[in-house]
Coordinates of C-alpha atoms in Angstrom, one line a residue:
X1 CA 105.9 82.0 172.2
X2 CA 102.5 81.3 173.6
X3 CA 101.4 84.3 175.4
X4 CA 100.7 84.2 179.2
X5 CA 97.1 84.8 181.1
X6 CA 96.5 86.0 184.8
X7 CA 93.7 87.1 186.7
X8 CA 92.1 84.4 185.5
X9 CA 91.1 82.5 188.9
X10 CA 88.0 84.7 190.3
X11 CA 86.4 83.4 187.3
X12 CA 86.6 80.0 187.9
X13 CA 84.4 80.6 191.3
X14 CA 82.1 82.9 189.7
X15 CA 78.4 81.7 191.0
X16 CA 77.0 82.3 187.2
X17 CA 80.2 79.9 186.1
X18 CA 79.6 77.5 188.7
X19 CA 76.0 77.4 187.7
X20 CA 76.7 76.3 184.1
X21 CA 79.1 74.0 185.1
X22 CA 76.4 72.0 186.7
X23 CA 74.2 72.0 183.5
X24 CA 77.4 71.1 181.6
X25 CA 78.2 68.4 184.2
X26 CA 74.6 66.8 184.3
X27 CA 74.0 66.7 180.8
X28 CA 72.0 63.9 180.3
X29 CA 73.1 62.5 183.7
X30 CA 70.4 64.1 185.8
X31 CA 68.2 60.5 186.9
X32 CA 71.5 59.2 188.3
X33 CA 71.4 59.2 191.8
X34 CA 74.6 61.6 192.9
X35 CA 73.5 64.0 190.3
X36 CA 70.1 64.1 191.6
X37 CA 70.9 64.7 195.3
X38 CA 73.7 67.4 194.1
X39 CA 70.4 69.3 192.8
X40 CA 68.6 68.8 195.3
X41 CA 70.7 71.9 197.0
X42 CA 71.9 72.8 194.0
X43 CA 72.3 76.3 195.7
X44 CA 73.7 75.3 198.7
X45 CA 76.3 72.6 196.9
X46 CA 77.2 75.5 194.4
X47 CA 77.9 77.9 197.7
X48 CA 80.3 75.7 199.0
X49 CA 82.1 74.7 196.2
X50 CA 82.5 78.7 195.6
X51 CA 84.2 79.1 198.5
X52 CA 86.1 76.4 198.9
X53 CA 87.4 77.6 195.2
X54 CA 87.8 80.9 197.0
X55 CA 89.5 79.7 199.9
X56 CA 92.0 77.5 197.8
X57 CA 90.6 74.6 200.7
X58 CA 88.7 72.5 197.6
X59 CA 90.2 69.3 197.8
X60 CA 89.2 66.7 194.8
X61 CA 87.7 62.9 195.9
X62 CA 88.6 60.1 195.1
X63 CA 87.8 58.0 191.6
X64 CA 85.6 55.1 191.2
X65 CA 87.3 53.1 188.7
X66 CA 85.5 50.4 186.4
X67 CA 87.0 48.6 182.5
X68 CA 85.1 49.3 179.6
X69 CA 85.9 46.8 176.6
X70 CA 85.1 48.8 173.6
X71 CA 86.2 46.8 171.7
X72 CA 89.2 47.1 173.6
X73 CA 89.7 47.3 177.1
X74 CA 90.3 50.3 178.6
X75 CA 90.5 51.5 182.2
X76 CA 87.6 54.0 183.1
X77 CA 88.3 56.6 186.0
X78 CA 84.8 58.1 187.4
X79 CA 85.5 61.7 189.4
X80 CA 83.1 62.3 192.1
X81 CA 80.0 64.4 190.7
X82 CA 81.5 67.7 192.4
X83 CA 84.2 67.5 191.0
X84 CA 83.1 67.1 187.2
X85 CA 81.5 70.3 188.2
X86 CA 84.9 71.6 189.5
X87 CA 86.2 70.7 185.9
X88 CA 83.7 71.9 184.3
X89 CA 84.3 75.7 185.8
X90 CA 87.7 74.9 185.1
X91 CA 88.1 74.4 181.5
X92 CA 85.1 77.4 180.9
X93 CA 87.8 79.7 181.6
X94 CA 91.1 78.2 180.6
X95 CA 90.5 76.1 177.6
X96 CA 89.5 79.1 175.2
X97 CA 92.9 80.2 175.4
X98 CA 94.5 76.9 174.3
X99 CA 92.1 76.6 172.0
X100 CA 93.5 79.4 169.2
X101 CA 97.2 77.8 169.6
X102 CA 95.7 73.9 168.0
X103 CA 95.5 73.1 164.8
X104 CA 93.1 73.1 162.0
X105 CA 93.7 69.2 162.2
X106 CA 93.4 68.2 165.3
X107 CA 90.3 66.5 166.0
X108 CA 89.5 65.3 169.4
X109 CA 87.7 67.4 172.0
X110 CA 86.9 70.7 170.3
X111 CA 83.5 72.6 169.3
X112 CA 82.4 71.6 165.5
X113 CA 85.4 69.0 165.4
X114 CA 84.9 65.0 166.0
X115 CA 85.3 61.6 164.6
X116 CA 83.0 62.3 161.5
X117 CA 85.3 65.6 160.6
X118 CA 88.0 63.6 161.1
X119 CA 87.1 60.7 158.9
X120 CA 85.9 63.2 156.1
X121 CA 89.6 65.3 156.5
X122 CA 91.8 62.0 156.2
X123 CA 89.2 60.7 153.5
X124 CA 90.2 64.6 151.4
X125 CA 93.8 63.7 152.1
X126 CA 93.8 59.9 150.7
X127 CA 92.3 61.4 147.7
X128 CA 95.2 64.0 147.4
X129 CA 98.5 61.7 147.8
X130 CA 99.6 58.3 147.0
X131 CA 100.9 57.1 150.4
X132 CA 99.8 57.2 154.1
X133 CA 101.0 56.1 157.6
X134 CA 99.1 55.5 160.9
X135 CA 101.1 56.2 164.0
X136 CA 99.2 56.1 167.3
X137 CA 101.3 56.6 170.7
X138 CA 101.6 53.4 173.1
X139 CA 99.7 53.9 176.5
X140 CA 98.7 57.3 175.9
X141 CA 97.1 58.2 178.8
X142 CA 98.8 56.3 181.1
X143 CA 101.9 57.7 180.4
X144 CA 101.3 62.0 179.9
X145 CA 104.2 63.2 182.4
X146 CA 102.6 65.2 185.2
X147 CA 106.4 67.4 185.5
X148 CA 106.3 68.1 181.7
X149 CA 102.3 68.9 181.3
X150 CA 102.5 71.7 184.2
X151 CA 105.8 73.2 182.3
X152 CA 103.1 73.2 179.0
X153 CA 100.6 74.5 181.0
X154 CA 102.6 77.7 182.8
X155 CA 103.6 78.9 179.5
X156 CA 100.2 79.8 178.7
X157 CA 98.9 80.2 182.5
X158 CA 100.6 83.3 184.8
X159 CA 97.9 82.8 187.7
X160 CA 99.5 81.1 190.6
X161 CA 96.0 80.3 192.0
X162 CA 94.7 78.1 188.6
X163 CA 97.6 76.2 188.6
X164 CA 97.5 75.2 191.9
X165 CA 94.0 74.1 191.0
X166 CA 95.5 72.2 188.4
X167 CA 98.2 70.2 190.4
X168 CA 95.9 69.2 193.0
X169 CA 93.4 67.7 189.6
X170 CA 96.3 66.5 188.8
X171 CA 97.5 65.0 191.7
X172 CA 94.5 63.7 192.5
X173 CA 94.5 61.3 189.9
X174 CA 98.3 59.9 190.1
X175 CA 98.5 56.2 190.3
X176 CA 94.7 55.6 188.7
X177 CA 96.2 54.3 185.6
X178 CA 98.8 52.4 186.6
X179 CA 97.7 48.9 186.0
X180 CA 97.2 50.0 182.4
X181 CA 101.0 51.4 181.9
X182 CA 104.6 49.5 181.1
X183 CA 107.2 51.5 182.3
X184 CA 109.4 52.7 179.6
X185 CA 113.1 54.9 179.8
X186 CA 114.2 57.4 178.1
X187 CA 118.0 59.2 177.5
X188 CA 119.3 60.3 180.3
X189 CA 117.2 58.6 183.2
X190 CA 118.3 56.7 186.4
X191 CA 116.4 54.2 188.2
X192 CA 114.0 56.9 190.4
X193 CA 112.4 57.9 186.5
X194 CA 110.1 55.3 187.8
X195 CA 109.0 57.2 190.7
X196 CA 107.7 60.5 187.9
X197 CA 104.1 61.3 188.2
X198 CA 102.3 60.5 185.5
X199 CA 98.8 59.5 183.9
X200 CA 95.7 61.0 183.3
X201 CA 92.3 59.9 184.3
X202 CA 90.5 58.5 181.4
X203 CA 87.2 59.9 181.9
X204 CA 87.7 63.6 183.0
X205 CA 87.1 66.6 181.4
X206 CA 90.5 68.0 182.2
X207 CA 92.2 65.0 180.8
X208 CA 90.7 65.4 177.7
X209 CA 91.7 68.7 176.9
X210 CA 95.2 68.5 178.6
X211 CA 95.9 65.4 176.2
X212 CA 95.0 68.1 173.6
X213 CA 97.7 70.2 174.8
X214 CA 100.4 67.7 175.5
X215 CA 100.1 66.6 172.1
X216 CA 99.9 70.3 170.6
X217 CA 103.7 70.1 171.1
X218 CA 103.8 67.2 168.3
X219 CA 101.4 69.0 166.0
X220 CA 103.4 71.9 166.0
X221 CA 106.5 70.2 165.4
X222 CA 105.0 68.0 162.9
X223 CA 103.6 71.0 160.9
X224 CA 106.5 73.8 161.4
X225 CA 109.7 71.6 161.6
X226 CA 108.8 68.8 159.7
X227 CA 106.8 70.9 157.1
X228 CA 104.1 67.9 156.7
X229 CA 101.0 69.2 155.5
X230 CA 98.9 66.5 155.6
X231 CA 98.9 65.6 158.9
X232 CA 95.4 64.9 161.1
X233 CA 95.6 63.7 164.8
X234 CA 92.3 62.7 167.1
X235 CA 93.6 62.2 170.6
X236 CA 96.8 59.7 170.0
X237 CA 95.8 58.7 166.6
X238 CA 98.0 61.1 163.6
X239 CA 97.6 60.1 160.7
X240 CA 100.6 61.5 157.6
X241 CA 100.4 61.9 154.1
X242 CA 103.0 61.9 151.5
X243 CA 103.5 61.2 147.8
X244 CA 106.5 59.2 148.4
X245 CA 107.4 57.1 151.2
X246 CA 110.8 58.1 152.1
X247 CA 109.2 61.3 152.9
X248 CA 106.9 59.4 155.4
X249 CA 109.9 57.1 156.8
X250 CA 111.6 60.2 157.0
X251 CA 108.8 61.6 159.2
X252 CA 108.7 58.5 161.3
X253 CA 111.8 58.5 162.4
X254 CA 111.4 62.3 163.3
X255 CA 108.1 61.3 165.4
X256 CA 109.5 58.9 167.2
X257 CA 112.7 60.8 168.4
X258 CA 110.8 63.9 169.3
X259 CA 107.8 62.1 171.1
X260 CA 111.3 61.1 173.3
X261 CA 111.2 64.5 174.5
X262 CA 107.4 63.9 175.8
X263 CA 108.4 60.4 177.4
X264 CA 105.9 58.9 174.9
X265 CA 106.3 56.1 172.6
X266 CA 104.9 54.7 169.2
X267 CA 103.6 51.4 168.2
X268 CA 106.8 51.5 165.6
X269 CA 105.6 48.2 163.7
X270 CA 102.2 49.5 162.9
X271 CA 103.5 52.8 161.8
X272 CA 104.6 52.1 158.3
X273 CA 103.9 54.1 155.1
X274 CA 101.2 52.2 152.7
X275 CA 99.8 52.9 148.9
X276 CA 96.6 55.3 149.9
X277 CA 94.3 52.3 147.8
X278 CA 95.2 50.1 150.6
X279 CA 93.6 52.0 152.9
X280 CA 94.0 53.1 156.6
X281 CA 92.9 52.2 159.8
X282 CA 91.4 55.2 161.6
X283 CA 88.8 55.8 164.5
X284 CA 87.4 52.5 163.9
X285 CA 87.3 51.9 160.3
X286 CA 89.3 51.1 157.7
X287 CA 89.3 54.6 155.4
X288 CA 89.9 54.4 151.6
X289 CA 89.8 56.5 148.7
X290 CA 86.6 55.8 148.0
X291 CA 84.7 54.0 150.9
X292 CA 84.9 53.1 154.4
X293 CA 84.6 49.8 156.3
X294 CA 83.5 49.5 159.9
X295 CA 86.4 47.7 162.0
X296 CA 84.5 43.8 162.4
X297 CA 86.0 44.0 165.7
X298 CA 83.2 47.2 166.5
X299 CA 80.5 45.5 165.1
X300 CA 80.8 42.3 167.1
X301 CA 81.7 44.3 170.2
X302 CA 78.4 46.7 169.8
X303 CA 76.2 43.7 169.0
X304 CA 77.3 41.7 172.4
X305 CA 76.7 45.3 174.3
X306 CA 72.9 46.0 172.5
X307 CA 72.1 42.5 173.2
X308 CA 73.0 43.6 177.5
X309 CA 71.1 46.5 177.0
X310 CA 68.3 44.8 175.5
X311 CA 68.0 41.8 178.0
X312 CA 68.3 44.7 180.6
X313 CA 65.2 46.7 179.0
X314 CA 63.3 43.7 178.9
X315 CA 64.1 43.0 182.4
X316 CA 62.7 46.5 183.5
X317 CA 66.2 47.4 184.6
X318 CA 67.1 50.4 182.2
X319 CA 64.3 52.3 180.3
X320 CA 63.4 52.6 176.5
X321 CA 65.1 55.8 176.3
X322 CA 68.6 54.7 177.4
X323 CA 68.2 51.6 175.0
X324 CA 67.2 54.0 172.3
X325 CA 70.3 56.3 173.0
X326 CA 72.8 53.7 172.7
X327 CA 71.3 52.5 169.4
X328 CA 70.7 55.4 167.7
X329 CA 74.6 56.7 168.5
X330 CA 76.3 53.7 167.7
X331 CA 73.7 53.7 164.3
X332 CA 74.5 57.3 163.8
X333 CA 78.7 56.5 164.1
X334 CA 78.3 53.5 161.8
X335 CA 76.4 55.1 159.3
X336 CA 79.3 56.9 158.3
X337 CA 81.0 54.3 156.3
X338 CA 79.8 51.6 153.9
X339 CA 77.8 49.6 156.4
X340 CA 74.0 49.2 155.4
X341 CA 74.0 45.3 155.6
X342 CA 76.2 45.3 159.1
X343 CA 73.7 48.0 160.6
X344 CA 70.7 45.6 159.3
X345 CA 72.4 42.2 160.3
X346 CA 73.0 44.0 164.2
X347 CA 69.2 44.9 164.6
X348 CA 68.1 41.5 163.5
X349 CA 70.1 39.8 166.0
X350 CA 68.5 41.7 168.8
X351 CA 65.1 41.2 167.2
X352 CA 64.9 44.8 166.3
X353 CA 64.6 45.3 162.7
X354 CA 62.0 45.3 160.1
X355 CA 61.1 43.1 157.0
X356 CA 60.1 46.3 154.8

């Protein structure tokens, strides 16, 4: 049993916490216009927001909401600046002590973890066993129950004050994920299951850790019931290993009847145990043995995006800098599976590579 923290809210409001929660906030975001005029008064901004923490009178605003199609499309939520700070000084204080109960393999969202890690751990296990299985959970975001995430929460948070912080974060973003989620039953419901809060903002700080700790309930269940030990998840994406593949139909079956207790569901027909020299798709490429191949579909999807981003540069519209970003993160992910000739073949479509 997860042991239980109080006194924690005064930190939260604390005008050194609030501070660094800016930085953290602005991070490469400080040209943008609501960013600027927050420091501006960044004293007077951080003032208020103290005590409205300290009054319990914060309230959060609303979300600008915008799709991204990466290469597929996904439903972006936007928190008012102020409130990323909000978030910010949030998860300084209580995301530390979530952070001991993970596991070693789960990827997303932590301090020296990542998609690279990630890739290099489930390349270590294909190397290891003979069979493997993808599982990644239908509408994951969309459909994290708000009822079942604050029960999660209050076994690791005692003070009253941060979790009535966290139900009005929470609240605040009910509905903005709607569109993007097909109602689903489970055991026991009647017809007002439909009327559950659920969804989290994709896009928020808070939502990226809490989908760390919803989903720490399947990690743990994965490694200390089932007894798997090559399991590696990043965000909704696990990823089993097995020398046979009873073992990982076995498992399957297990996943999907527990997730039941989450209200969560699998994509059951792409779930299914495969020979490790096959390969697996994970976090954008197909991982082998061996080698990795880039996903076409990213390739084709990042080359329509640079060629956006350079019309726009050449248009005045965004500067060199922003352009240079883009490429050298999307160059930097790519270079981390067998993809010299699709790196080359992008920058020559844009005009950007060299003959040497």
């Amino acid at each position: 049993m997860s042991k239980k923290y109080y006194d924690l809210y005064p930190q939260i409001g604390e005008f050194e916490n609030l501070r660094l929660s800016f930085k953290q906030a602005a991070a490469g975001k400080r040209s943008k216009p609501t960013v600027a005029a927050f420091e501006y008064d960044l004293e007077g901004q951080l003032i208020a927001l103290q005590e409205e923490l300290r009054t319990e009178s914060y309230q959060p605003g609303g979300y600008h909401n915008f799709v991204l199609n990466d290469p597929k499309r996904r439903l972006i939520n936007a928190a008012p600046f102020r409130d990323r700070v909000v978030h910010h000084a949030l998860m300084n204080v209580v995301e530390p002590l979530f952070e001991r109960q993970f596991i070693h393999d789960s990827y997303a969202n932590r301090v020296g973890k990542g998609t690279h890690q990630a890739l290099d751990r489930c390349t270590t296990y294909l190397r290891r066993y003979r069979y493997v299985m993808h599982c990644d959970v239908r509408q994951y975001f969309p459909s994290v129950d708000h009822e079942l995430l604050r029960a999660i929460l209050r076994r690791t948070v005692g003070d009253e004050a941060v979790l009535r912080l966290m139900d009005k974060i929470l609240a605040g973003g009910v509905g903005v994920q709607s569109e993007a989620y097909d109602m689903a039953y489970f055991p026991g419901d009647d017809l007002f299951a439909v009327q559950r809060s659920r969804g989290l903002p994709i896009g928020n700080l808070t939502s990226q850790h809490w989908s760390n700790v919803y989903l720490n309930e399947l990690d743990q269940y994965a490694k200390r019931v089932l007894k798997c030990r090559a399991y590696l998840r990043y965000v909704d994406d696990l990823v089993l290993f097995a020398d046979d593949k009873s073992t990982l139909h076995t498992w399957q079956e297990a996943i999907i009847g527990y997730l039941q207790s989450l209200r969560l569901t699998l994509h059951e027909r792409r779930a299914q145990p495969r020979p490790v020299e096959i390969g697996v798709p994970f976090l954008g490429f197909t991982v082998f043995p061996d080698h990795r191949r880039l996903k076409r579909a990213n390739g084709y999807a990042f080359q329509r995006r640079l060629k956006k981003l350079v019309t726009a540069y050449r248009a005045g519209e965004i500067k060199l800098e922003q352009l240079q970003t883009h490429l050298r993160g999307w160059l930097n992910h790519a270079s981390h599976g067998d993809t010299w000739g699709l790196r080359r073949a992008v920058l020559t479509t844009v005009g950007l590579a060299h003959n040497d």
